[in-house]
Amino acid sequence: MKFHIPVKVFDENDCVRKHSAEIASFGKKALIVTGKNSARVNGSLDDVIEALKNEAVEYQLFSDVEENPSVETVFAAANKYRSEDIDFVIGIGGGSPLDAAKAIALALKHPKADLSYLYDKEKDPSALPVICVPTTCGTGSEVTGVSVLTRHDKKTKISMVHKVFPDLALVDGKYLDSAPQSLIVNTSVDALAHLYESVLNAKVNDYVRMTAYAGLKCWAKTKDVLNGKRKRSTEDNALLMRSSLFAGMSIAQSGTSLPHALSYALTYDLKLPHGKVVGYFLPGFLAAAPAEQRDELLKLSGFEDQKEFDSFIFGLFDDINVQETELQRAGELVSANRAKMESASFYVDDKVLESILKYR
Ligand code: NAP
Ligand code: ZN
């Protein structure tokens, strides 16, 4: 068994400003990578800039990362800042800027890297140091080595093959204060999917269960916030971030499974948020799992049974509209990929896959 999370995590209020010296230990010049807007609004960018200024660390800012970042964006950033002697990269935002930051750190380390480099297992996987400051509560990218990138040439998303773990994760629930309810819902369902898929996974072991069960317990405490039964508090924000982080630790060991595999083509086709599309397949995936495993996970996350879970998820995402042809394309891509078909803890053939696709 292996458990590998080479990331120092600070999970506390005001951790960015508190740990400015730790940030500065990575060098004299940083490249900050963000999405277009949110980092300016939720206070995370101000905190990072303040921390850098405190320590007299220079910085450049790349704030052009789109949702579901593309390989084109990664190279636009790397090419722009290649001659700037960047020592380390700070990703701020949801999974999109964090994933982009990892790939940019890799591309900056290897000046001749091109698209094929990101997908060639034989190449040197080392990257500049990466610091992640999450501002959504879903991907756990701050503790995984994964960078999921959009490949317009293939009309889907494909993770780069190299693992680039962040060196430092600075996790502060306050960045969720101003987030809209839809973002909290979409991203925390993504975290829930990571928790379920890491356990209902061919690679599950006791270490994965350790982090996933801890994450499920945090998640259960915030469940009523998602369907609007209760108002979100400061403590909820911290728990939402923490369950996402534990979920990230879990998938960093085992990977994800079928709901994620099925989501990628559909996310591309429908241009919908990642967590919403993953959530679409989650009830069917659980229903296909052995009853004992399913029931344990449902209990840990605060659900009585599959019926209650289904109505909870369908209630959150009652506006999603998927065409038969889109489902078919998603299914065909996964059915042709043996590793994906064998990723669950239980046997999946085309019939089981179809039951997941058509569950809703
Ligand atoms: P995201 O795509 O990073 O961001 C979604 C939207 O939320 C953007 O419009 C963003 O605005 C906004 N936003 C971010 N933080 C906000 C805040 N605190 N308040 C208000 N708005 C905020 O969302 P995500 O779901 O976190 O990330 C999805 C990506 O992560 C996908 O590409 C997915 O494939 C990937 N992923 C990676 C892993 C991994 O292990 N690495 C795991 C799962 C998923 P701005 O654009 O203005 O910032
Ligand atoms: Zn995900």
mmCIF file of C-alpha atoms and ligand atoms in Angstrom:
data_model
loop_
_atom_site.group_PDB
_atom_site.id
_atom_site.type_symbol
_atom_site.label_atom_id
_atom_site.label_comp_id
_atom_site.label_asym_id
_atom_site.label_seq_id
_atom_site.Cartn_x
_atom_site.Cartn_y
_atom_site.Cartn_z
ATOM 1 C CA MET A 1 0.000 0.000 0.000
ATOM 2 C CA LYS A 2 1.151 3.477 -0.737
ATOM 3 C CA PHE A 3 0.051 6.821 0.642
ATOM 4 C CA HIS A 4 1.681 9.848 -0.939
ATOM 5 C CA ILE A 5 0.645 13.466 -0.321
ATOM 6 C CA PRO A 6 3.791 15.581 -0.576
ATOM 7 C CA VAL A 7 1.928 18.824 0.170
ATOM 8 C CA LYS A 8 2.270 20.970 3.277
ATOM 9 C CA VAL A 9 -1.254 22.075 4.204
ATOM 10 C CA PHE A 10 -2.303 25.020 6.345
ATOM 11 C CA ASP A 11 -6.055 24.936 6.883
ATOM 12 C CA GLU A 12 -6.956 27.940 9.035
ATOM 13 C CA ASN A 13 -8.273 31.507 9.043
ATOM 14 C CA ASP A 14 -6.081 34.077 7.328
ATOM 15 C CA CYS A 15 -3.489 31.444 6.502
ATOM 16 C CA VAL A 16 -2.158 33.233 3.397
ATOM 17 C CA ARG A 17 -1.076 36.326 5.317
ATOM 18 C CA LYS A 18 0.033 34.278 8.346
ATOM 19 C CA HIS A 19 2.365 32.138 6.269
ATOM 20 C CA SER A 20 3.974 34.755 4.060
ATOM 21 C CA ALA A 21 7.471 33.627 5.103
ATOM 22 C CA GLU A 22 6.646 30.097 4.008
ATOM 23 C CA ILE A 23 5.500 31.454 0.633
ATOM 24 C CA ALA A 24 8.693 33.469 0.267
ATOM 25 C CA SER A 25 10.815 30.381 0.933
ATOM 26 C CA PHE A 26 10.156 29.305 -2.685
ATOM 27 C CA GLY A 27 12.042 32.188 -4.267
ATOM 28 C CA LYS A 28 12.261 35.820 -5.214
ATOM 29 C CA LYS A 29 9.766 35.986 -8.069
ATOM 30 C CA ALA A 30 6.305 34.415 -8.333
ATOM 31 C CA LEU A 31 3.855 33.972 -11.172
ATOM 32 C CA ILE A 32 0.298 34.277 -9.844
ATOM 33 C CA VAL A 33 -2.274 32.362 -11.917
ATOM 34 C CA THR A 34 -5.988 33.141 -11.524
ATOM 35 C CA GLY A 35 -9.284 33.086 -13.354
ATOM 36 C CA LYS A 36 -10.689 36.272 -14.841
ATOM 37 C CA ASN A 37 -12.532 37.765 -11.901
ATOM 38 C CA SER A 38 -13.300 35.892 -8.717
ATOM 39 C CA ALA A 39 -9.868 36.101 -7.045
ATOM 40 C CA ARG A 40 -10.157 39.892 -7.087
ATOM 41 C CA VAL A 41 -13.617 39.773 -5.511
ATOM 42 C CA ASN A 42 -13.232 37.156 -2.768
ATOM 43 C CA GLY A 43 -10.085 38.667 -1.239
ATOM 44 C CA SER A 44 -7.681 35.848 -2.106
ATOM 45 C CA LEU A 45 -5.639 37.833 -4.634
ATOM 46 C CA ASP A 46 -5.278 40.782 -2.224
ATOM 47 C CA ASP A 47 -4.095 38.424 0.506
ATOM 48 C CA VAL A 48 -1.499 36.810 -1.759
ATOM 49 C CA ILE A 49 -0.195 40.143 -3.049
ATOM 50 C CA GLU A 50 -0.003 41.498 0.491
ATOM 51 C CA ALA A 51 1.909 38.401 1.638
ATOM 52 C CA LEU A 52 4.353 38.740 -1.276
ATOM 53 C CA LYS A 53 4.857 42.453 -0.624
ATOM 54 C CA ASN A 54 5.531 41.747 3.068
ATOM 55 C CA GLU A 55 8.362 39.482 2.071
ATOM 56 C CA ALA A 56 9.620 41.640 -0.836
ATOM 57 C CA VAL A 57 8.864 38.901 -3.355
ATOM 58 C CA GLU A 58 8.299 40.188 -6.913
ATOM 59 C CA TYR A 59 5.391 38.837 -8.951
ATOM 60 C CA GLN A 60 3.707 38.713 -12.321
ATOM 61 C CA LEU A 61 -0.012 38.124 -12.693
ATOM 62 C CA PHE A 62 -1.672 35.927 -15.326
ATOM 63 C CA SER A 63 -5.439 36.207 -14.891
ATOM 64 C CA ASP A 64 -6.706 34.648 -18.105
ATOM 65 C CA VAL A 65 -7.532 31.112 -17.041
ATOM 66 C CA GLU A 66 -10.951 30.047 -18.305
ATOM 67 C CA GLU A 67 -13.197 27.402 -16.756
ATOM 68 C CA ASN A 68 -12.025 23.943 -17.848
ATOM 69 C CA PRO A 69 -8.621 25.361 -18.836
ATOM 70 C CA SER A 70 -7.207 24.489 -22.218
ATOM 71 C CA VAL A 71 -3.685 23.468 -23.162
ATOM 72 C CA GLU A 72 -3.620 26.630 -25.317
ATOM 73 C CA THR A 73 -4.023 28.759 -22.169
ATOM 74 C CA VAL A 74 -1.247 26.856 -20.415
ATOM 75 C CA PHE A 75 1.196 27.620 -23.220
ATOM 76 C CA ALA A 76 -0.001 31.217 -23.611
ATOM 77 C CA ALA A 77 1.011 31.794 -19.978
ATOM 78 C CA ALA A 78 4.244 29.810 -20.144
ATOM 79 C CA ASN A 79 5.368 31.560 -23.340
ATOM 80 C CA LYS A 80 4.534 34.990 -21.974
ATOM 81 C CA TYR A 81 6.572 34.577 -18.782
ATOM 82 C CA ARG A 82 9.360 32.265 -19.923
ATOM 83 C CA SER A 83 11.975 35.013 -19.920
ATOM 84 C CA GLU A 84 10.951 36.435 -16.525
ATOM 85 C CA ASP A 85 13.037 34.192 -14.246
ATOM 86 C CA ILE A 86 9.988 32.969 -12.385
ATOM 87 C CA ASP A 87 10.943 30.881 -9.314
ATOM 88 C CA PHE A 88 7.532 29.523 -8.370
ATOM 89 C CA VAL A 89 3.867 29.583 -9.351
ATOM 90 C CA ILE A 90 0.882 30.470 -7.138
ATOM 91 C CA GLY A 91 -2.504 29.204 -8.352
ATOM 92 C CA ILE A 92 -5.512 30.970 -6.858
ATOM 93 C CA GLY A 93 -9.082 29.939 -7.572
ATOM 94 C CA GLY A 94 -11.147 26.930 -8.328
ATOM 95 C CA GLY A 95 -9.777 23.787 -9.909
ATOM 96 C CA SER A 96 -9.338 25.547 -13.248
ATOM 97 C CA PRO A 97 -6.605 28.027 -12.230
ATOM 98 C CA LEU A 98 -5.051 25.496 -9.831
ATOM 99 C CA ASP A 99 -4.789 22.845 -12.547
ATOM 100 C CA ALA A 100 -3.507 25.419 -15.031
ATOM 101 C CA ALA A 101 -0.893 26.581 -12.498
ATOM 102 C CA LYS A 102 0.520 23.045 -12.264
ATOM 103 C CA ALA A 103 0.831 22.654 -16.031
ATOM 104 C CA ILE A 104 2.302 26.162 -16.373
ATOM 105 C CA ALA A 105 4.866 25.335 -13.666
ATOM 106 C CA LEU A 106 5.859 22.269 -15.678
ATOM 107 C CA ALA A 107 6.053 24.182 -18.959
ATOM 108 C CA LEU A 108 8.130 26.960 -17.361
ATOM 109 C CA LYS A 109 10.613 24.436 -16.000
ATOM 110 C CA HIS A 110 11.159 22.920 -19.453
ATOM 111 C CA PRO A 111 11.538 25.755 -21.976
ATOM 112 C CA LYS A 112 11.193 23.440 -24.971
ATOM 113 C CA ALA A 113 8.046 21.732 -23.692
ATOM 114 C CA ASP A 114 5.170 21.614 -26.172
ATOM 115 C CA LEU A 115 1.754 19.931 -26.139
ATOM 116 C CA SER A 116 3.212 16.447 -26.612
ATOM 117 C CA TYR A 117 5.438 16.969 -23.542
ATOM 118 C CA LEU A 118 2.365 17.139 -21.284
ATOM 119 C CA TYR A 119 1.207 13.744 -22.532
ATOM 120 C CA ASP A 120 4.540 11.895 -22.803
ATOM 121 C CA LYS A 121 5.239 9.673 -19.790
ATOM 122 C CA GLU A 122 8.918 9.398 -20.747
ATOM 123 C CA LYS A 123 9.560 13.120 -20.216
ATOM 124 C CA ASP A 124 10.964 14.662 -17.039
ATOM 125 C CA PRO A 125 7.913 15.456 -14.835
ATOM 126 C CA SER A 126 9.654 18.012 -12.591
ATOM 127 C CA ALA A 127 8.090 21.470 -12.375
ATOM 128 C CA LEU A 128 8.674 24.798 -10.638
ATOM 129 C CA PRO A 129 7.301 24.783 -7.065
ATOM 130 C CA VAL A 130 3.537 25.337 -6.902
ATOM 131 C CA ILE A 131 1.459 26.953 -4.159
ATOM 132 C CA CYS A 132 -2.321 26.569 -4.288
ATOM 133 C CA VAL A 133 -4.976 28.765 -2.701
ATOM 134 C CA PRO A 134 -8.390 27.165 -3.336
ATOM 135 C CA THR A 135 -11.492 29.358 -3.547
ATOM 136 C CA THR A 136 -14.047 26.663 -4.420
ATOM 137 C CA CYS A 137 -14.896 23.571 -2.394
ATOM 138 C CA GLY A 138 -14.807 20.785 -4.937
ATOM 139 C CA THR A 139 -11.729 19.711 -6.755
ATOM 140 C CA GLY A 140 -9.171 19.274 -3.977
ATOM 141 C CA SER A 141 -6.629 20.174 -6.661
ATOM 142 C CA GLU A 142 -4.554 21.827 -3.915
ATOM 143 C CA VAL A 143 -3.546 18.355 -2.705
ATOM 144 C CA THR A 144 -3.512 16.324 -5.924
ATOM 145 C CA GLY A 145 -0.890 16.007 -8.639
ATOM 146 C CA VAL A 146 -3.544 16.083 -11.339
ATOM 147 C CA SER A 147 -4.056 18.770 -13.962
ATOM 148 C CA VAL A 148 -7.192 18.265 -16.064
ATOM 149 C CA LEU A 149 -6.925 20.167 -19.344
ATOM 150 C CA THR A 150 -9.310 20.813 -22.205
ATOM 151 C CA ARG A 151 -8.176 19.417 -25.532
ATOM 152 C CA HIS A 152 -10.155 21.235 -28.207
ATOM 153 C CA ASP A 153 -8.423 19.061 -30.789
ATOM 154 C CA LYS A 154 -10.098 16.010 -29.212
ATOM 155 C CA LYS A 155 -13.338 17.714 -28.101
ATOM 156 C CA THR A 156 -12.890 16.512 -24.519
ATOM 157 C CA LYS A 157 -10.711 16.952 -21.427
ATOM 158 C CA ILE A 158 -7.591 14.902 -20.782
ATOM 159 C CA SER A 159 -5.382 15.084 -17.670
ATOM 160 C CA MET A 160 -1.729 15.632 -18.370
ATOM 161 C CA VAL A 161 0.228 12.444 -17.625
ATOM 162 C CA HIS A 162 2.747 14.050 -15.254
ATOM 163 C CA LYS A 163 1.912 14.426 -11.591
ATOM 164 C CA VAL A 164 2.664 17.902 -10.301
ATOM 165 C CA PHE A 165 1.802 18.060 -6.605
ATOM 166 C CA PRO A 166 1.654 21.525 -5.092
ATOM 167 C CA ASP A 167 4.329 22.130 -2.446
ATOM 168 C CA LEU A 168 2.064 24.230 -0.282
ATOM 169 C CA ALA A 169 -1.735 24.463 0.084
ATOM 170 C CA LEU A 170 -3.180 27.474 1.907
ATOM 171 C CA VAL A 171 -6.803 26.702 2.685
ATOM 172 C CA ASP A 172 -9.143 29.333 4.091
ATOM 173 C CA GLY A 173 -12.928 28.970 4.125
ATOM 174 C CA LYS A 174 -13.400 32.752 4.081
ATOM 175 C CA TYR A 175 -12.846 32.786 0.311
ATOM 176 C CA LEU A 176 -16.232 31.039 0.033
ATOM 177 C CA ASP A 177 -18.050 33.840 1.883
ATOM 178 C CA SER A 178 -19.060 35.674 -1.279
ATOM 179 C CA ALA A 179 -19.487 32.603 -3.497
ATOM 180 C CA PRO A 180 -22.948 32.109 -5.036
ATOM 181 C CA GLN A 181 -25.029 29.173 -3.864
ATOM 182 C CA SER A 182 -24.833 27.497 -7.293
ATOM 183 C CA LEU A 183 -21.013 27.381 -7.101
ATOM 184 C CA ILE A 184 -21.107 25.932 -3.582
ATOM 185 C CA VAL A 185 -23.597 23.278 -4.727
ATOM 186 C CA ASN A 186 -21.740 22.327 -7.905
ATOM 187 C CA THR A 187 -18.337 22.128 -6.296
ATOM 188 C CA SER A 188 -19.338 20.355 -3.101
ATOM 189 C CA VAL A 189 -21.153 17.688 -5.151
ATOM 190 C CA ASP A 190 -17.861 17.282 -7.018
ATOM 191 C CA ALA A 191 -16.148 16.735 -3.644
ATOM 192 C CA LEU A 192 -18.810 14.186 -2.702
ATOM 193 C CA ALA A 193 -18.224 12.395 -6.001
ATOM 194 C CA HIS A 194 -14.482 12.254 -5.250
ATOM 195 C CA LEU A 195 -15.233 10.779 -1.823
ATOM 196 C CA TYR A 196 -17.594 8.114 -3.207
ATOM 197 C CA GLU A 197 -15.530 7.307 -6.293
ATOM 198 C CA SER A 198 -12.278 6.930 -4.365
ATOM 199 C CA VAL A 199 -13.867 4.294 -2.124
ATOM 200 C CA LEU A 200 -15.959 2.522 -4.790
ATOM 201 C CA ASN A 201 -12.672 2.170 -6.615
ATOM 202 C CA ALA A 202 -10.535 -0.757 -7.694
ATOM 203 C CA LYS A 203 -7.569 0.957 -6.020
ATOM 204 C CA VAL A 204 -9.243 1.558 -2.647
ATOM 205 C CA ASN A 205 -7.231 0.728 0.463
ATOM 206 C CA ASP A 206 -7.371 1.620 4.163
ATOM 207 C CA TYR A 207 -5.522 4.903 3.622
ATOM 208 C CA VAL A 208 -8.058 6.004 1.034
ATOM 209 C CA ARG A 209 -10.847 5.052 3.441
ATOM 210 C CA MET A 210 -9.139 7.044 6.197
ATOM 211 C CA THR A 211 -9.199 10.296 4.228
ATOM 212 C CA ALA A 212 -12.499 9.636 2.449
ATOM 213 C CA TYR A 213 -14.420 8.778 5.617
ATOM 214 C CA ALA A 214 -13.044 11.911 7.321
ATOM 215 C CA GLY A 215 -14.196 13.910 4.291
ATOM 216 C CA LEU A 216 -17.657 12.318 4.279
ATOM 217 C CA LYS A 217 -18.161 13.224 7.939
ATOM 218 C CA CYS A 218 -17.277 16.877 7.229
ATOM 219 C CA TRP A 219 -19.480 16.846 4.121
ATOM 220 C CA ALA A 220 -22.486 15.434 6.033
ATOM 221 C CA LYS A 221 -22.429 18.418 8.402
ATOM 222 C CA THR A 222 -22.862 20.830 5.469
ATOM 223 C CA LYS A 223 -25.477 18.846 3.542
ATOM 224 C CA ASP A 224 -28.432 20.969 4.676
ATOM 225 C CA VAL A 225 -26.724 24.091 3.399
ATOM 226 C CA LEU A 226 -26.773 22.724 -0.139
ATOM 227 C CA ASN A 227 -30.528 22.225 -0.446
ATOM 228 C CA GLY A 228 -31.225 25.502 1.319
ATOM 229 C CA LYS A 229 -32.541 23.993 4.574
ATOM 230 C CA ARG A 230 -30.079 26.096 6.523
ATOM 231 C CA LYS A 231 -28.049 29.268 5.927
ATOM 232 C CA ARG A 232 -24.320 28.836 5.336
ATOM 233 C CA SER A 233 -22.106 29.863 8.261
ATOM 234 C CA THR A 234 -18.388 30.596 8.603
ATOM 235 C CA GLU A 235 -17.973 27.157 10.119
ATOM 236 C CA ASP A 236 -19.748 25.577 7.139
ATOM 237 C CA ASN A 237 -17.318 27.292 4.792
ATOM 238 C CA ALA A 238 -14.372 25.808 6.661
ATOM 239 C CA LEU A 239 -16.012 22.353 6.582
ATOM 240 C CA LEU A 240 -16.824 22.627 2.874
ATOM 241 C CA MET A 241 -13.183 23.405 2.132
ATOM 242 C CA ARG A 242 -12.004 20.593 4.401
ATOM 243 C CA SER A 243 -14.244 17.927 2.880
ATOM 244 C CA SER A 244 -12.979 18.966 -0.548
ATOM 245 C CA LEU A 245 -9.401 18.716 0.684
ATOM 246 C CA PHE A 246 -9.919 15.229 2.182
ATOM 247 C CA ALA A 247 -11.615 14.238 -1.057
ATOM 248 C CA GLY A 248 -8.584 15.465 -2.995
ATOM 249 C CA MET A 249 -6.293 13.394 -0.776
ATOM 250 C CA SER A 250 -8.480 10.358 -1.472
ATOM 251 C CA ILE A 251 -8.462 10.664 -5.269
ATOM 252 C CA ALA A 252 -4.745 11.438 -5.184
ATOM 253 C CA GLN A 253 -4.337 7.797 -4.068
ATOM 254 C CA SER A 254 -6.998 5.947 -6.010
ATOM 255 C CA GLY A 255 -8.103 8.230 -8.825
ATOM 256 C CA THR A 256 -11.746 8.748 -9.728
ATOM 257 C CA SER A 257 -14.118 6.301 -11.392
ATOM 258 C CA LEU A 258 -17.046 6.202 -13.792
ATOM 259 C CA PRO A 259 -19.009 9.391 -12.981
ATOM 260 C CA HIS A 260 -15.870 11.407 -13.696
ATOM 261 C CA ALA A 261 -14.954 9.338 -16.749
ATOM 262 C CA LEU A 262 -18.450 9.828 -18.182
ATOM 263 C CA SER A 263 -18.470 13.529 -17.382
ATOM 264 C CA TYR A 264 -15.602 14.732 -19.560
ATOM 265 C CA ALA A 265 -17.158 14.521 -23.029
ATOM 266 C CA LEU A 266 -20.470 15.764 -21.665
ATOM 267 C CA THR A 267 -18.842 18.768 -19.961
ATOM 268 C CA TYR A 268 -17.276 19.604 -23.296
ATOM 269 C CA ASP A 269 -20.522 19.167 -25.247
ATOM 270 C CA LEU A 270 -22.872 20.920 -22.812
ATOM 271 C CA LYS A 271 -20.467 23.577 -21.449
ATOM 272 C CA LEU A 272 -21.780 22.882 -17.962
ATOM 273 C CA PRO A 273 -19.856 23.081 -14.650
ATOM 274 C CA HIS A 274 -17.782 19.999 -13.828
ATOM 275 C CA GLY A 275 -19.541 19.179 -10.528
ATOM 276 C CA LYS A 276 -22.986 19.392 -12.047
ATOM 277 C CA VAL A 277 -22.194 16.889 -14.792
ATOM 278 C CA VAL A 278 -20.412 14.518 -12.399
ATOM 279 C CA GLY A 279 -23.439 14.786 -10.089
ATOM 280 C CA TYR A 280 -25.670 13.718 -12.974
ATOM 281 C CA PHE A 281 -24.033 10.268 -13.010
ATOM 282 C CA LEU A 282 -23.550 9.851 -9.258
ATOM 283 C CA PRO A 283 -26.937 8.311 -8.314
ATOM 284 C CA GLY A 284 -26.673 5.697 -11.086
ATOM 285 C CA PHE A 285 -23.120 4.837 -10.065
ATOM 286 C CA LEU A 286 -24.137 4.313 -6.438
ATOM 287 C CA ALA A 287 -27.147 2.256 -7.507
ATOM 288 C CA ALA A 288 -24.848 -0.048 -9.489
ATOM 289 C CA ALA A 289 -22.513 -0.597 -6.508
ATOM 290 C CA PRO A 290 -22.836 -3.541 -4.104
ATOM 291 C CA ALA A 291 -25.485 -2.692 -1.494
ATOM 292 C CA GLU A 292 -23.209 -2.997 1.523
ATOM 293 C CA GLN A 293 -20.588 -0.598 0.146
ATOM 294 C CA ARG A 294 -23.231 1.845 -1.051
ATOM 295 C CA ASP A 295 -25.131 1.896 2.222
ATOM 296 C CA GLU A 296 -22.015 2.543 4.284
ATOM 297 C CA LEU A 297 -21.106 5.560 2.146
ATOM 298 C CA LEU A 298 -24.651 6.909 2.184
ATOM 299 C CA LYS A 299 -24.828 6.687 5.996
ATOM 300 C CA LEU A 300 -21.466 8.420 6.424
ATOM 301 C CA SER A 301 -22.621 11.286 4.231
ATOM 302 C CA GLY A 302 -25.924 11.683 6.085
ATOM 303 C CA PHE A 303 -28.394 9.866 3.804
ATOM 304 C CA GLU A 304 -30.815 7.176 4.982
ATOM 305 C CA ASP A 305 -30.877 5.325 1.684
ATOM 306 C CA GLN A 306 -30.508 5.558 -2.099
ATOM 307 C CA LYS A 307 -33.993 7.024 -2.441
ATOM 308 C CA GLU A 308 -33.185 9.969 -0.201
ATOM 309 C CA PHE A 309 -29.877 10.480 -2.019
ATOM 310 C CA ASP A 310 -31.530 10.439 -5.447
ATOM 311 C CA SER A 311 -34.125 13.033 -4.521
ATOM 312 C CA PHE A 312 -31.431 15.209 -2.907
ATOM 313 C CA ILE A 313 -29.233 15.197 -6.038
ATOM 314 C CA PHE A 314 -32.113 15.451 -8.515
ATOM 315 C CA GLY A 315 -33.479 18.349 -6.440
ATOM 316 C CA LEU A 316 -30.157 20.206 -6.666
ATOM 317 C CA PHE A 317 -29.829 19.675 -10.411
ATOM 318 C CA ASP A 318 -33.396 19.742 -11.720
ATOM 319 C CA ASP A 319 -32.481 21.902 -14.732
ATOM 320 C CA ILE A 320 -29.970 19.649 -16.475
ATOM 321 C CA ASN A 321 -31.033 18.521 -19.913
ATOM 322 C CA VAL A 322 -29.014 15.830 -21.678
ATOM 323 C CA GLN A 323 -29.743 14.490 -25.149
ATOM 324 C CA GLU A 324 -29.559 10.800 -26.032
ATOM 325 C CA THR A 325 -26.756 11.420 -28.569
ATOM 326 C CA GLU A 326 -24.608 13.185 -25.967
ATOM 327 C CA LEU A 327 -25.063 10.322 -23.504
ATOM 328 C CA GLN A 328 -24.201 7.859 -26.233
ATOM 329 C CA ARG A 329 -20.929 9.642 -27.082
ATOM 330 C CA ALA A 330 -19.956 9.805 -23.392
ATOM 331 C CA GLY A 331 -20.735 6.093 -22.995
ATOM 332 C CA GLU A 332 -18.837 5.041 -26.114
ATOM 333 C CA LEU A 333 -15.680 6.872 -25.060
ATOM 334 C CA VAL A 334 -15.705 5.174 -21.661
ATOM 335 C CA SER A 335 -16.702 1.756 -22.970
ATOM 336 C CA ALA A 336 -13.663 1.819 -25.294
ATOM 337 C CA ASN A 337 -11.317 2.654 -22.410
ATOM 338 C CA ARG A 338 -10.480 -0.486 -20.477
ATOM 339 C CA ALA A 339 -8.775 1.320 -17.611
ATOM 340 C CA LYS A 340 -11.917 3.391 -17.017
ATOM 341 C CA MET A 341 -14.212 0.353 -17.252
ATOM 342 C CA GLU A 342 -12.061 -1.395 -14.645
ATOM 343 C CA SER A 343 -11.772 1.605 -12.337
ATOM 344 C CA ALA A 344 -14.705 0.731 -10.065
ATOM 345 C CA SER A 345 -14.561 -1.610 -7.072
ATOM 346 C CA PHE A 346 -17.225 -3.759 -8.763
ATOM 347 C CA TYR A 347 -17.576 -5.395 -12.174
ATOM 348 C CA VAL A 348 -18.732 -3.047 -14.916
ATOM 349 C CA ASP A 349 -19.660 -4.208 -18.418
ATOM 350 C CA ASP A 350 -21.573 -2.321 -21.107
ATOM 351 C CA LYS A 351 -24.883 -3.266 -19.490
ATOM 352 C CA VAL A 352 -23.888 -1.811 -16.118
ATOM 353 C CA LEU A 353 -22.501 1.259 -17.878
ATOM 354 C CA GLU A 354 -25.800 1.743 -19.644
ATOM 355 C CA SER A 355 -27.674 1.456 -16.346
ATOM 356 C CA ILE A 356 -25.544 4.323 -14.991
ATOM 357 C CA LEU A 357 -26.020 6.414 -18.139
ATOM 358 C CA LYS A 358 -29.791 5.958 -18.172
ATOM 359 C CA TYR A 359 -30.464 5.955 -14.423
ATOM 360 C CA ARG A 360 -32.022 9.394 -14.259
HETATM 361 P P1 NAP B 1 -13.580 26.621 -11.701
HETATM 362 O O1 NAP B 1 -13.763 26.164 -13.105
HETATM 363 O O2 NAP B 1 -12.200 26.828 -11.217
HETATM 364 O O3 NAP B 1 -14.395 27.968 -11.460
HETATM 365 C C1 NAP B 1 -15.771 28.038 -11.767
HETATM 366 C C2 NAP B 1 -16.284 29.452 -11.643
HETATM 367 O O4 NAP B 1 -16.297 29.840 -10.279
HETATM 368 C C3 NAP B 1 -15.444 30.479 -12.369
HETATM 369 O O5 NAP B 1 -16.331 31.354 -13.019
HETATM 370 C C4 NAP B 1 -14.723 31.213 -11.242
HETATM 371 O O6 NAP B 1 -14.488 32.567 -11.561
HETATM 372 C C5 NAP B 1 -15.718 31.128 -10.124
HETATM 373 N N1 NAP B 1 -15.168 31.189 -8.766
HETATM 374 C C6 NAP B 1 -14.088 30.561 -8.253
HETATM 375 N N2 NAP B 1 -13.985 30.819 -6.925
HETATM 376 C C7 NAP B 1 -15.018 31.648 -6.592
HETATM 377 C C8 NAP B 1 -15.453 32.251 -5.365
HETATM 378 N N3 NAP B 1 -14.828 32.034 -4.201
HETATM 379 N N4 NAP B 1 -16.538 33.058 -5.410
HETATM 380 C C9 NAP B 1 -17.206 33.265 -6.570
HETATM 381 N N5 NAP B 1 -16.852 32.711 -7.758
HETATM 382 C C10 NAP B 1 -15.761 31.895 -7.752
HETATM 383 O O7 NAP B 1 -14.396 25.609 -10.764
HETATM 384 P P2 NAP B 1 -14.029 24.240 -10.043
HETATM 385 O O8 NAP B 1 -15.246 23.436 -10.068
HETATM 386 O O9 NAP B 1 -13.355 24.478 -8.756
HETATM 387 O O10 NAP B 1 -12.937 23.558 -10.999
HETATM 388 C C11 NAP B 1 -13.304 22.774 -12.098
HETATM 389 C C12 NAP B 1 -12.061 22.307 -12.802
HETATM 390 O O11 NAP B 1 -11.268 21.484 -11.933
HETATM 391 C C13 NAP B 1 -12.403 21.426 -13.998
HETATM 392 O O12 NAP B 1 -11.542 21.745 -15.073
HETATM 393 C C14 NAP B 1 -12.151 20.010 -13.482
HETATM 394 O O13 NAP B 1 -11.859 19.094 -14.518
HETATM 395 C C15 NAP B 1 -10.975 20.238 -12.573
HETATM 396 N N6 NAP B 1 -10.773 19.188 -11.546
HETATM 397 C C16 NAP B 1 -9.505 18.946 -11.131
HETATM 398 C C17 NAP B 1 -9.247 17.985 -10.177
HETATM 399 C C18 NAP B 1 -7.827 17.717 -9.720
HETATM 400 O O14 NAP B 1 -7.587 16.778 -8.990
HETATM 401 N N7 NAP B 1 -6.882 18.507 -10.124
HETATM 402 C C19 NAP B 1 -10.290 17.265 -9.597
HETATM 403 C C20 NAP B 1 -11.591 17.545 -10.039
HETATM 404 C C21 NAP B 1 -11.825 18.511 -10.993
HETATM 405 P P3 NAP B 1 -13.094 33.083 -12.201
HETATM 406 O O15 NAP B 1 -12.925 32.363 -13.501
HETATM 407 O O16 NAP B 1 -13.302 34.543 -12.358
HETATM 408 O O17 NAP B 1 -12.018 32.725 -11.222
HETATM 409 ZN ZN ZN B 2 -14.113 16.234 -9.955
#
